[in-house]
C-alpha angles and dihedrals in degrees: 000000000000094000129207137320116204127223128191117259122224090256094048104105097143103042095253104106119058134165116220120238109208105230092176093060092044092050091046091051091052095040091239126159122205088263090054090050089054089051093050092048090051092047091050092048091050090062087064092042089247124151119219128198122263124293094260092055092048092048090050091052091049090053090052091049090047095055091038093240088131136013119222116254122243094273094053092042088056092048092050093050091050095043090056089046097236130128125250088246088058090050092050096048104028113140132173094253091050090049092052091045090056092047092050092048093053092042088063091063115109134172092271090059091046089054090049090053090049090050089053090052089051091051089051089051091053093049090046092055091051104034104024137234095288092071098035108038098091093048092047094049093047090049092051093049092048090057092044089054091052091050095053093054097040120105117249112273147077096317092051091052092049090049090050091055090050092047094048093055093043089053090047090053092051090045092053091049090051089053090051088054089055093251102129095165092055089044091053093050094048091049089049087056089048092050091051090052091044092054088047088057095047091217107146094203094053092045092052095045096050092043092051095044091051088060090070088075087061092045093050093050094050098257089131100159092047090049092051090050093051094046090049093048092051093049095046094046090053092051112158094330095094133070115276094247091054090048088053091051092050091050093048093047091053089047090058091054093047090050089052087053090053095253098133095163092051090049092050092049092052093047090052087051090050092054090050092050097046096107138113129016121350116224113243093244097064133056113209134148136136092284092052091047090051089054090048091052091049090050091053092047091049091050091055095042095245113170092223092064096090094055094045093047093046090054090048090051090054090054096043119127112229092221091073099074096163092048089052089056090052092048093053089045089053090051091050089052091048092051091047088056089049092049095241101138096176095055091041092054091046094056093038090056091050090049090048092052092048093047090054090050093052095036092237106165088177093061093038091059091046092050091050090056091047093052090050090050091048091055093048098046 
């Protein structure tokens, strides 16, 4: 038995009263051994950039906690709560009947319910495209955390894996919306939740997609080299094990980061690869066709100041689907950037104003900030 970890109660101001959190039951519910618990503690700590002692030391601490010779300190208590995927409130109030209630609730999940949850994610995607992140973020995050809660209490098996896939993509959607609202820290944390669920599922395509999408938080905050490295790692880890359309998306996303780093040749090579790979079925969590790829190429050309960017982006605008309101804002912003590079202030202001209007409609703080910079640049050039 792994024993109990203690967590402070709300009334515990002096360190005397503590409520036990039954690690044994939680590990049994997840099918974890002590070695797996060590792995999960280390994975959780890595999210914070924290180094833990060696495996033998961690196993020794777990034995001490198990026989109640020692209680974990606040840092390890926090790690344990997060590793198990429960809230501090759960830790403070956990009781046997609540534990059994959670197990029974998750045991009732079947594939039909998983499909219903995935359908809800798809509805949220559709609403996000039309209404924007400002109106949908709270719903998307709550939806993702609901699925994550079901995963953590589900028995190991096929249903748990399917739930983990659904949860990973729901978390990625919420993380993208947070990025659109100019909340990169929240975006990073939601994608970290998505990556954890993706690894739980073992699906290489989902793992690669969530890992790559998380890198946009690095790109948006100017950590260009780190973003390139993460995009590249995601693409290479996926290899040929993912659908062609997803491989194309991974290549195009990395191309965008390489263009931001000034590597125009590398970006062009990856975009050519994306066009070659764009075949077969497209996973529900990405939107990619020839029109989207044309916009991506134009974006990369605009980032590197290539004179062809205006023509490519104009063609992409002609092919644009009206449903993608936020993408339209980005497309007009790209055109404004391309015209700024060309020195055409009038055209730059025209497209920047359209992008500004669309970003207000969709509540995109990300695009609004970018458009503000473009208008300033247009006035200075």
